[in-house]
């Protein structure tokens, strides 16, 4: 027995010795190039092994190559388009000393753009005058979109009463219509009081025409703001019904609203409309028309979907018309977490936008970094809105309070970053000992 014991002990020390002799896996820097350099797609269906002509990889393939602590994916100057489903980042675990990094290449920080838009049409010449003596242009859209840009500047969803993003009159309360202060105007029924003026002249309620299917954006009782669909309207009358949902306060003397989503509302330069049923886009361009401009539409809510990762850094990037979702998930049988996510010097421009143009009246989705679980089958609205997997026919989700086995996760850092022109809350960070330092947020 003594001889056997010595043999076991000798084998143990031999294994220790051999373990010390195994070389450590070196970190690797991978390089990604934009589509125009690769002649391949950066979309999520791109094979991970596809290479650019330069010897680098697409963004998707570059991220898929990240395996070991200290690995980096460096993006070179250019546009990285995302549309539809986000790129899933899962199972990336760095260390405090060697985080895994997704960042712009050195010296190219100002020129890396992660873009959530596509050209509205396949060819700019597809835009045509809508009707004789009409300043609207119309074109068949490549795909559904819910925010329009001309040369990178947001255009205004066509509305009544008129107000524009370009002159910031959209923030002026005098450009809202008002409900009549009578018992006829109540939750679910709007009776217009006929007091709206435009440039000093009366701007009548659009009583002629069919308002059914339009979106009404309401501010009721002085503080509750929410959108709803117009359910009924009788031609010639200054009233309509809408789907009033939830426990909203209603006070006719203080109620304000405006309408969106009808072709007749496209009557000012900078206004636009998308008809999802027909797949047609309408634009009232500037005096020089649409043909000398780049007209694009937002088609991405989230470019990156991050879970089951730790010590991951995103740095020196610009997101345009898209953003990121990162969260712990209470999966069966083993939950996954995100910890120590760092967002450093990342700029988000137009990251979030309502999908009202698609007749989706749920609130916009925002940038989310959360170590708190979400679990299916509950009814908390907060997480239902923050979950990129949510659809109207799915159960809502719920964030549990920090307790039990998800209370020691977090430690995220949001540093020197910016959120510009958000149509929603800009940023939601949840977890233990998170740091939000020297950031800029502006609507």
Coordinates of C-alpha atoms in Angstrom, one line a residue:
X1 CA 0.0 0.0 0.0
X2 CA 2.9 2.3 0.8
X3 CA 4.3 1.9 -2.7
X4 CA 0.9 2.7 -4.2
X5 CA 0.6 5.9 -2.1
X6 CA 4.0 7.0 -3.2
X7 CA 3.0 6.4 -6.9
X8 CA -0.1 8.5 -6.5
X9 CA 1.8 11.4 -4.9
X10 CA 4.5 11.2 -7.5
X11 CA 1.9 11.4 -10.3
X12 CA 0.3 14.4 -8.6
X13 CA 3.6 16.4 -8.5
X14 CA 4.3 15.4 -12.1
X15 CA 1.0 16.8 -13.2
X16 CA 1.8 20.1 -11.4
X17 CA 5.1 20.2 -13.1
X18 CA 3.7 19.6 -16.5
X19 CA 1.0 22.2 -15.8
X20 CA 3.6 24.8 -15.2
X21 CA 5.3 23.9 -18.5
X22 CA 2.2 24.5 -20.6
X23 CA 2.5 28.0 -22.3
X24 CA -0.3 30.5 -21.7
X25 CA -2.6 31.3 -24.6
X26 CA -1.6 34.7 -26.0
X27 CA -4.2 37.4 -26.6
X28 CA -4.9 38.2 -30.3
X29 CA -5.8 41.5 -32.0
X30 CA -8.3 40.9 -34.8
X31 CA -9.1 43.6 -37.4
X32 CA -12.5 44.4 -38.9
X33 CA -13.2 46.4 -42.0
X34 CA -16.4 47.9 -43.4
X35 CA -18.5 46.4 -46.2
X36 CA -17.1 48.6 -48.9
X37 CA -13.6 47.3 -48.1
X38 CA -14.6 43.7 -47.7
X39 CA -17.2 43.3 -50.5
X40 CA -19.0 41.1 -48.0
X41 CA -21.8 41.7 -45.5
X42 CA -21.4 42.8 -41.9
X43 CA -24.9 41.6 -41.1
X44 CA -25.5 38.8 -38.6
X45 CA -25.9 36.1 -41.3
X46 CA -22.3 36.6 -42.4
X47 CA -20.2 33.4 -42.0
X48 CA -17.6 33.9 -39.2
X49 CA -14.8 32.6 -41.4
X50 CA -15.4 35.1 -44.2
X51 CA -12.4 37.3 -44.9
X52 CA -12.0 40.7 -46.4
X53 CA -9.7 41.3 -49.3
X54 CA -7.4 43.1 -46.9
X55 CA -6.9 39.9 -44.8
X56 CA -9.1 41.3 -42.0
X57 CA -12.6 40.3 -41.1
X58 CA -16.2 41.6 -41.2
X59 CA -17.4 43.0 -37.9
X60 CA -19.5 39.9 -37.2
X61 CA -16.5 37.6 -38.0
X62 CA -14.2 39.7 -35.9
X63 CA -16.4 39.5 -32.9
X64 CA -16.9 35.8 -33.4
X65 CA -13.1 35.3 -33.2
X66 CA -12.9 36.7 -29.7
X67 CA -12.2 33.8 -27.3
X68 CA -9.5 34.5 -24.7
X69 CA -8.9 37.3 -22.1
X70 CA -7.1 40.2 -23.7
X71 CA -8.5 39.4 -27.2
X72 CA -9.4 42.5 -29.2
X73 CA -11.6 43.3 -32.2
X74 CA -10.4 46.6 -33.7
X75 CA -12.7 48.3 -36.2
X76 CA -11.2 50.3 -39.0
X77 CA -12.7 53.5 -40.4
X78 CA -16.0 53.2 -42.2
X79 CA -19.6 52.4 -41.9
X80 CA -20.8 49.1 -40.3
X81 CA -24.5 48.8 -41.1
X82 CA -26.9 46.8 -38.9
X83 CA -30.5 46.1 -39.7
X84 CA -33.0 43.7 -38.2
X85 CA -31.7 41.3 -35.6
X86 CA -28.8 42.5 -33.4
X87 CA -25.4 40.8 -33.3
X88 CA -25.4 38.4 -30.3
X89 CA -22.4 38.7 -28.1
X90 CA -22.4 35.8 -25.6
X91 CA -19.8 34.0 -23.5
X92 CA -17.0 36.6 -23.7
X93 CA -15.1 36.6 -20.3
X94 CA -12.0 38.7 -19.9
X95 CA -10.3 39.5 -16.7
X96 CA -9.6 42.7 -14.8
X97 CA -6.0 42.7 -16.1
X98 CA -7.0 41.5 -19.6
X99 CA -10.5 42.6 -20.7
X100 CA -11.9 41.6 -24.0
X101 CA -12.1 44.8 -26.2
X102 CA -14.3 45.9 -29.1
X103 CA -13.0 49.3 -30.2
X104 CA -12.0 51.5 -33.0
X105 CA -8.5 51.0 -34.4
X106 CA -5.9 53.3 -33.2
X107 CA -6.0 56.7 -35.0
X108 CA -9.3 55.9 -36.6
X109 CA -11.6 56.6 -33.6
X110 CA -13.5 59.5 -35.2
X111 CA -14.4 57.5 -38.3
X112 CA -15.9 54.2 -37.1
X113 CA -19.7 54.3 -37.5
X114 CA -22.1 51.6 -36.4
X115 CA -25.1 52.5 -38.4
X116 CA -28.7 51.5 -37.9
X117 CA -30.0 53.0 -41.1
X118 CA -30.3 52.0 -44.8
X119 CA -31.1 54.1 -47.8
X120 CA -34.9 54.4 -48.0
X121 CA -34.8 53.5 -51.7
X122 CA -32.4 51.3 -53.7
X123 CA -31.8 54.3 -56.0
X124 CA -32.2 58.0 -55.3
X125 CA -33.9 58.4 -58.7
X126 CA -36.8 56.3 -57.4
X127 CA -38.3 59.4 -55.8
X128 CA -41.1 60.9 -57.9
X129 CA -43.3 63.9 -57.5
X130 CA -46.5 62.7 -55.8
X131 CA -48.9 64.9 -57.8
X132 CA -48.9 67.9 -60.1
X133 CA -48.4 71.2 -58.1
X134 CA -47.6 69.1 -55.0
X135 CA -44.3 69.4 -53.2
X136 CA -44.4 65.9 -51.8
X137 CA -42.3 63.1 -53.3
X138 CA -43.1 59.4 -53.1
X139 CA -41.0 56.3 -53.5
X140 CA -41.2 52.5 -52.8
X141 CA -39.2 51.8 -49.7
X142 CA -36.7 48.9 -49.5
X143 CA -38.0 47.8 -46.1
X144 CA -40.0 49.1 -43.2
X145 CA -38.4 52.0 -41.3
X146 CA -39.5 54.3 -38.5
X147 CA -37.2 57.3 -38.6
X148 CA -36.0 59.3 -41.6
X149 CA -32.8 61.3 -42.1
X150 CA -31.7 63.6 -44.9
X151 CA -28.0 63.9 -44.9
X152 CA -27.9 62.6 -41.4
X153 CA -30.4 65.1 -40.0
X154 CA -33.7 63.8 -38.6
X155 CA -36.9 64.7 -40.5
X156 CA -40.2 65.3 -38.7
X157 CA -43.0 62.7 -38.8
X158 CA -45.8 64.5 -40.5
X159 CA -48.3 65.9 -38.0
X160 CA -51.1 68.2 -37.2
X161 CA -50.8 70.8 -35.8
X162 CA -47.6 71.4 -37.7
X163 CA -44.3 71.6 -35.8
X164 CA -40.8 70.8 -37.0
X165 CA -37.6 69.2 -35.6
X166 CA -35.5 71.6 -37.7
X167 CA -36.6 74.7 -35.8
X168 CA -37.3 72.8 -32.5
X169 CA -40.9 73.9 -32.5
X170 CA -41.8 70.3 -31.7
X171 CA -40.8 71.3 -28.1
X172 CA -43.2 74.3 -28.1
X173 CA -46.5 73.5 -26.3
X174 CA -48.3 76.1 -28.4
X175 CA -48.0 73.7 -31.3
X176 CA -50.3 71.2 -29.7
X177 CA -54.1 71.0 -30.1
X178 CA -56.4 71.2 -27.1
X179 CA -59.4 69.3 -26.0
X180 CA -62.7 71.1 -25.4
X181 CA -63.4 71.8 -21.7
X182 CA -66.7 69.9 -21.7
X183 CA -68.1 66.6 -20.5
X184 CA -68.0 65.4 -24.1
X185 CA -64.2 65.2 -24.0
X186 CA -63.0 62.4 -21.7
X187 CA -60.7 59.4 -21.7
X188 CA -61.0 57.7 -25.0
X189 CA -62.9 60.6 -26.6
X190 CA -61.2 63.7 -27.9
X191 CA -63.2 66.8 -28.8
X192 CA -61.0 69.6 -30.3
X193 CA -61.6 73.1 -29.0
X194 CA -60.6 74.8 -32.3
X195 CA -58.1 77.2 -30.9
X196 CA -54.9 76.1 -32.8
X197 CA -53.2 78.9 -34.7
X198 CA -50.3 78.7 -37.2
X199 CA -48.3 81.8 -38.0
X200 CA -51.1 83.9 -36.5
X201 CA -53.8 82.2 -38.5
X202 CA -56.4 79.7 -37.4
X203 CA -55.3 76.1 -38.2
X204 CA -58.5 74.2 -38.4
X205 CA -58.9 70.6 -37.1
X206 CA -58.6 68.2 -40.1
X207 CA -62.2 67.2 -39.9
X208 CA -62.5 66.2 -43.6
X209 CA -60.9 62.9 -44.5
X210 CA -60.4 59.7 -42.6
X211 CA -58.4 59.9 -39.4
X212 CA -58.9 56.2 -38.5
X213 CA -55.5 54.6 -38.0
X214 CA -53.8 57.9 -37.3
X215 CA -51.7 58.0 -34.1
X216 CA -52.6 60.6 -31.5
X217 CA -49.9 61.7 -29.0
X218 CA -51.6 62.8 -25.9
X219 CA -50.6 64.9 -22.8
X220 CA -53.5 64.4 -20.4
X221 CA -53.9 65.8 -16.9
X222 CA -50.8 68.0 -17.3
X223 CA -48.3 65.1 -16.9
X224 CA -49.3 61.8 -18.5
X225 CA -47.9 61.6 -22.1
X226 CA -48.6 58.6 -24.3
X227 CA -49.6 57.6 -27.9
X228 CA -52.7 55.8 -29.0
X229 CA -54.4 54.8 -32.2
X230 CA -57.4 56.7 -33.5
X231 CA -60.3 54.2 -33.6
X232 CA -63.1 56.2 -35.1
X233 CA -63.8 59.6 -36.7
X234 CA -66.9 60.9 -38.5
X235 CA -66.1 63.0 -41.6
X236 CA -66.8 66.7 -40.9
X237 CA -66.7 66.5 -37.1
X238 CA -64.0 67.8 -34.8
X239 CA -63.9 64.7 -32.5
X240 CA -62.5 61.2 -32.6
X241 CA -62.1 58.2 -30.3
X242 CA -58.9 56.5 -29.4
X243 CA -57.8 53.4 -27.4
X244 CA -57.2 54.9 -24.0
X245 CA -55.3 52.2 -22.1
X246 CA -53.8 52.1 -18.6
X247 CA -54.6 54.2 -15.6
X248 CA -54.0 57.6 -17.2
X249 CA -55.3 60.8 -15.5
X250 CA -57.6 62.8 -17.7
X251 CA -58.5 66.4 -17.2
X252 CA -60.2 68.0 -20.3
X253 CA -59.2 71.5 -19.4
X254 CA -55.5 70.6 -19.4
X255 CA -55.5 67.9 -22.2
X256 CA -53.3 68.5 -25.2
X257 CA -52.6 66.3 -28.3
X258 CA -51.3 66.2 -31.8
X259 CA -52.0 63.7 -34.7
X260 CA -49.6 61.8 -36.9
X261 CA -49.6 59.3 -39.7
X262 CA -51.8 60.7 -42.4
X263 CA -50.7 61.7 -45.9
X264 CA -52.6 65.1 -45.7
X265 CA -50.3 66.1 -42.8
X266 CA -47.2 66.1 -45.1
X267 CA -47.4 69.8 -46.0
X268 CA -44.2 71.4 -44.7
X269 CA -40.6 71.0 -45.8
X270 CA -38.9 68.4 -43.6
X271 CA -42.0 66.3 -43.0
X272 CA -42.3 62.7 -44.0
X273 CA -44.6 59.7 -43.8
X274 CA -44.3 55.9 -44.3
X275 CA -47.3 53.8 -45.2
X276 CA -46.4 50.3 -43.9
X277 CA -49.4 48.7 -45.7
X278 CA -48.3 50.0 -49.1
X279 CA -44.6 50.1 -48.4
X280 CA -44.5 53.7 -49.7
X281 CA -42.4 56.6 -48.3
X282 CA -43.4 60.2 -48.7
X283 CA -41.2 63.3 -48.1
X284 CA -41.7 67.0 -48.4
X285 CA -38.0 67.9 -49.2
X286 CA -36.3 71.3 -49.3
X287 CA -36.5 73.6 -52.3
X288 CA -33.8 71.6 -54.1
X289 CA -35.7 68.4 -54.0
X290 CA -34.5 64.9 -52.9
X291 CA -32.0 64.0 -55.6
X292 CA -28.9 65.6 -54.3
X293 CA -29.3 64.2 -50.8
X294 CA -28.8 61.0 -48.9
X295 CA -32.1 59.8 -47.6
X296 CA -32.0 57.0 -45.1
X297 CA -34.3 55.3 -42.6
X298 CA -33.8 53.7 -39.2
X299 CA -34.2 49.9 -39.3
X300 CA -32.3 48.8 -36.2
X301 CA -33.3 49.1 -32.5
X302 CA -30.2 47.3 -31.1
X303 CA -27.0 46.6 -33.0
X304 CA -25.5 44.6 -30.1
X305 CA -27.2 42.1 -27.8
X306 CA -24.8 41.2 -24.9
X307 CA -25.3 38.6 -22.2
X308 CA -23.2 36.0 -20.3
X309 CA -20.1 38.2 -20.5
X310 CA -17.7 39.9 -18.1
X311 CA -14.8 42.3 -18.3
X312 CA -15.8 43.4 -21.8
X313 CA -15.0 46.9 -23.0
X314 CA -16.6 48.9 -25.8
X315 CA -14.5 51.9 -26.7
X316 CA -14.1 54.8 -29.2
X317 CA -17.2 54.0 -31.3
X318 CA -20.1 55.9 -32.7
X319 CA -23.6 54.4 -32.9
X320 CA -26.0 56.2 -35.2
X321 CA -29.8 55.4 -35.0
X322 CA -29.1 52.2 -33.0
X323 CA -27.8 51.2 -29.6
X324 CA -26.9 48.3 -27.3
X325 CA -28.8 45.9 -25.0
X326 CA -26.9 44.1 -22.3
X327 CA -28.5 42.1 -19.5
X328 CA -28.3 39.1 -17.2
X329 CA -30.9 36.4 -18.1
X330 CA -32.5 33.9 -15.7
X331 CA -32.1 31.0 -18.0
X332 CA -32.8 27.4 -17.1
X333 CA -31.0 25.5 -15.7
X334 CA -28.1 28.0 -15.2
X335 CA -28.6 31.8 -15.2
X336 CA -26.2 34.0 -17.1
X337 CA -24.8 37.3 -16.0
X338 CA -23.1 40.4 -17.3
X339 CA -20.5 42.0 -15.1
X340 CA -17.8 44.6 -15.5
X341 CA -19.1 46.0 -18.8
X342 CA -17.2 49.2 -19.7
X343 CA -18.5 51.7 -22.2
X344 CA -15.8 54.3 -22.8
X345 CA -15.8 57.2 -25.2
X346 CA -18.8 55.8 -27.1
X347 CA -21.1 58.3 -28.8
X348 CA -24.8 57.4 -29.4
X349 CA -26.6 59.7 -31.8
X350 CA -30.4 59.2 -32.4
X351 CA -30.1 55.9 -30.5
X352 CA -33.8 55.5 -29.7
X353 CA -36.9 56.3 -31.5
X354 CA -40.6 55.6 -31.3
X355 CA -42.1 53.1 -33.9
X356 CA -45.3 55.1 -34.1
X357 CA -44.8 55.4 -37.9
X358 CA -45.4 51.7 -38.0
X359 CA -48.5 52.1 -35.8
X360 CA -46.7 50.6 -32.9
X361 CA -47.6 52.7 -29.9
X362 CA -45.3 51.0 -27.4
X363 CA -42.7 53.3 -25.9
X364 CA -39.2 53.4 -27.5
X365 CA -36.5 51.1 -26.4
X366 CA -33.4 52.6 -24.8
X367 CA -29.8 51.8 -24.1
X368 CA -29.8 49.1 -21.4
X369 CA -26.9 47.8 -19.2
X370 CA -28.3 45.7 -16.4
X371 CA -27.1 42.8 -14.2
X372 CA -30.6 42.2 -12.9
X373 CA -32.5 39.2 -14.2
X374 CA -35.5 39.2 -16.4
X375 CA -38.0 36.4 -16.2
X376 CA -40.8 35.5 -18.6
X377 CA -44.5 35.4 -17.7
X378 CA -44.9 38.4 -15.5
X379 CA -46.5 41.8 -16.1
X380 CA -44.1 44.6 -15.1
X381 CA -44.2 47.1 -17.9
X382 CA -40.7 48.5 -17.2
X383 CA -38.9 45.4 -18.4
X384 CA -41.3 44.6 -21.1
X385 CA -40.3 47.8 -22.7
X386 CA -36.6 47.2 -22.2
X387 CA -36.5 43.7 -23.6
X388 CA -35.4 43.6 -27.3
X389 CA -37.0 40.1 -27.6
X390 CA -40.5 41.4 -26.7
X391 CA -43.3 41.4 -29.3
X392 CA -46.9 42.4 -28.7
X393 CA -48.0 38.7 -28.8
X394 CA -45.5 37.7 -26.1
X395 CA -45.9 37.9 -22.4
X396 CA -44.3 40.9 -20.7
X397 CA -41.1 40.6 -18.7
X398 CA -40.2 41.7 -15.2
X399 CA -37.0 42.9 -13.5
X400 CA -36.6 41.4 -10.0
X401 CA -35.2 43.6 -7.3
X402 CA -31.5 43.1 -6.5
X403 CA -31.7 40.2 -4.1
X404 CA -30.6 36.6 -3.8
X405 CA -28.3 35.3 -6.5
X406 CA -28.3 38.4 -8.7
X407 CA -27.4 41.0 -6.1
X408 CA -23.6 40.7 -6.3
X409 CA -23.4 41.4 -10.0
X410 CA -22.8 44.6 -11.9
X411 CA -19.7 46.8 -11.5
X412 CA -20.3 48.5 -14.9
X413 CA -18.5 51.7 -16.0
X414 CA -20.0 54.2 -18.3
X415 CA -17.3 56.8 -19.0
X416 CA -16.8 59.8 -21.3
X417 CA -19.7 58.8 -23.5
X418 CA -22.7 60.7 -24.9
X419 CA -26.4 60.2 -25.9
X420 CA -27.8 62.8 -28.3
X421 CA -31.4 63.2 -29.5
X422 CA -33.0 60.3 -27.7
X423 CA -36.8 59.8 -28.2
X424 CA -37.0 58.0 -24.8
X425 CA -35.0 57.6 -21.6
X426 CA -31.4 57.6 -22.8
X427 CA -29.7 55.1 -20.5
X428 CA -30.7 52.5 -17.9
X429 CA -27.9 51.0 -15.8
X430 CA -28.7 48.5 -13.1
X431 CA -26.3 46.5 -10.9
X432 CA -24.0 46.7 -7.9
X433 CA -21.3 49.4 -7.6
X434 CA -21.8 50.8 -11.1
X435 CA -20.0 54.0 -12.1
X436 CA -21.4 56.7 -14.5
X437 CA -18.7 59.3 -15.0
X438 CA -18.4 62.4 -17.2
X439 CA -21.1 61.6 -19.7
X440 CA -23.3 63.9 -21.8
X441 CA -27.0 63.4 -22.4
X442 CA -29.1 65.7 -24.6
X443 CA -32.5 65.6 -26.3

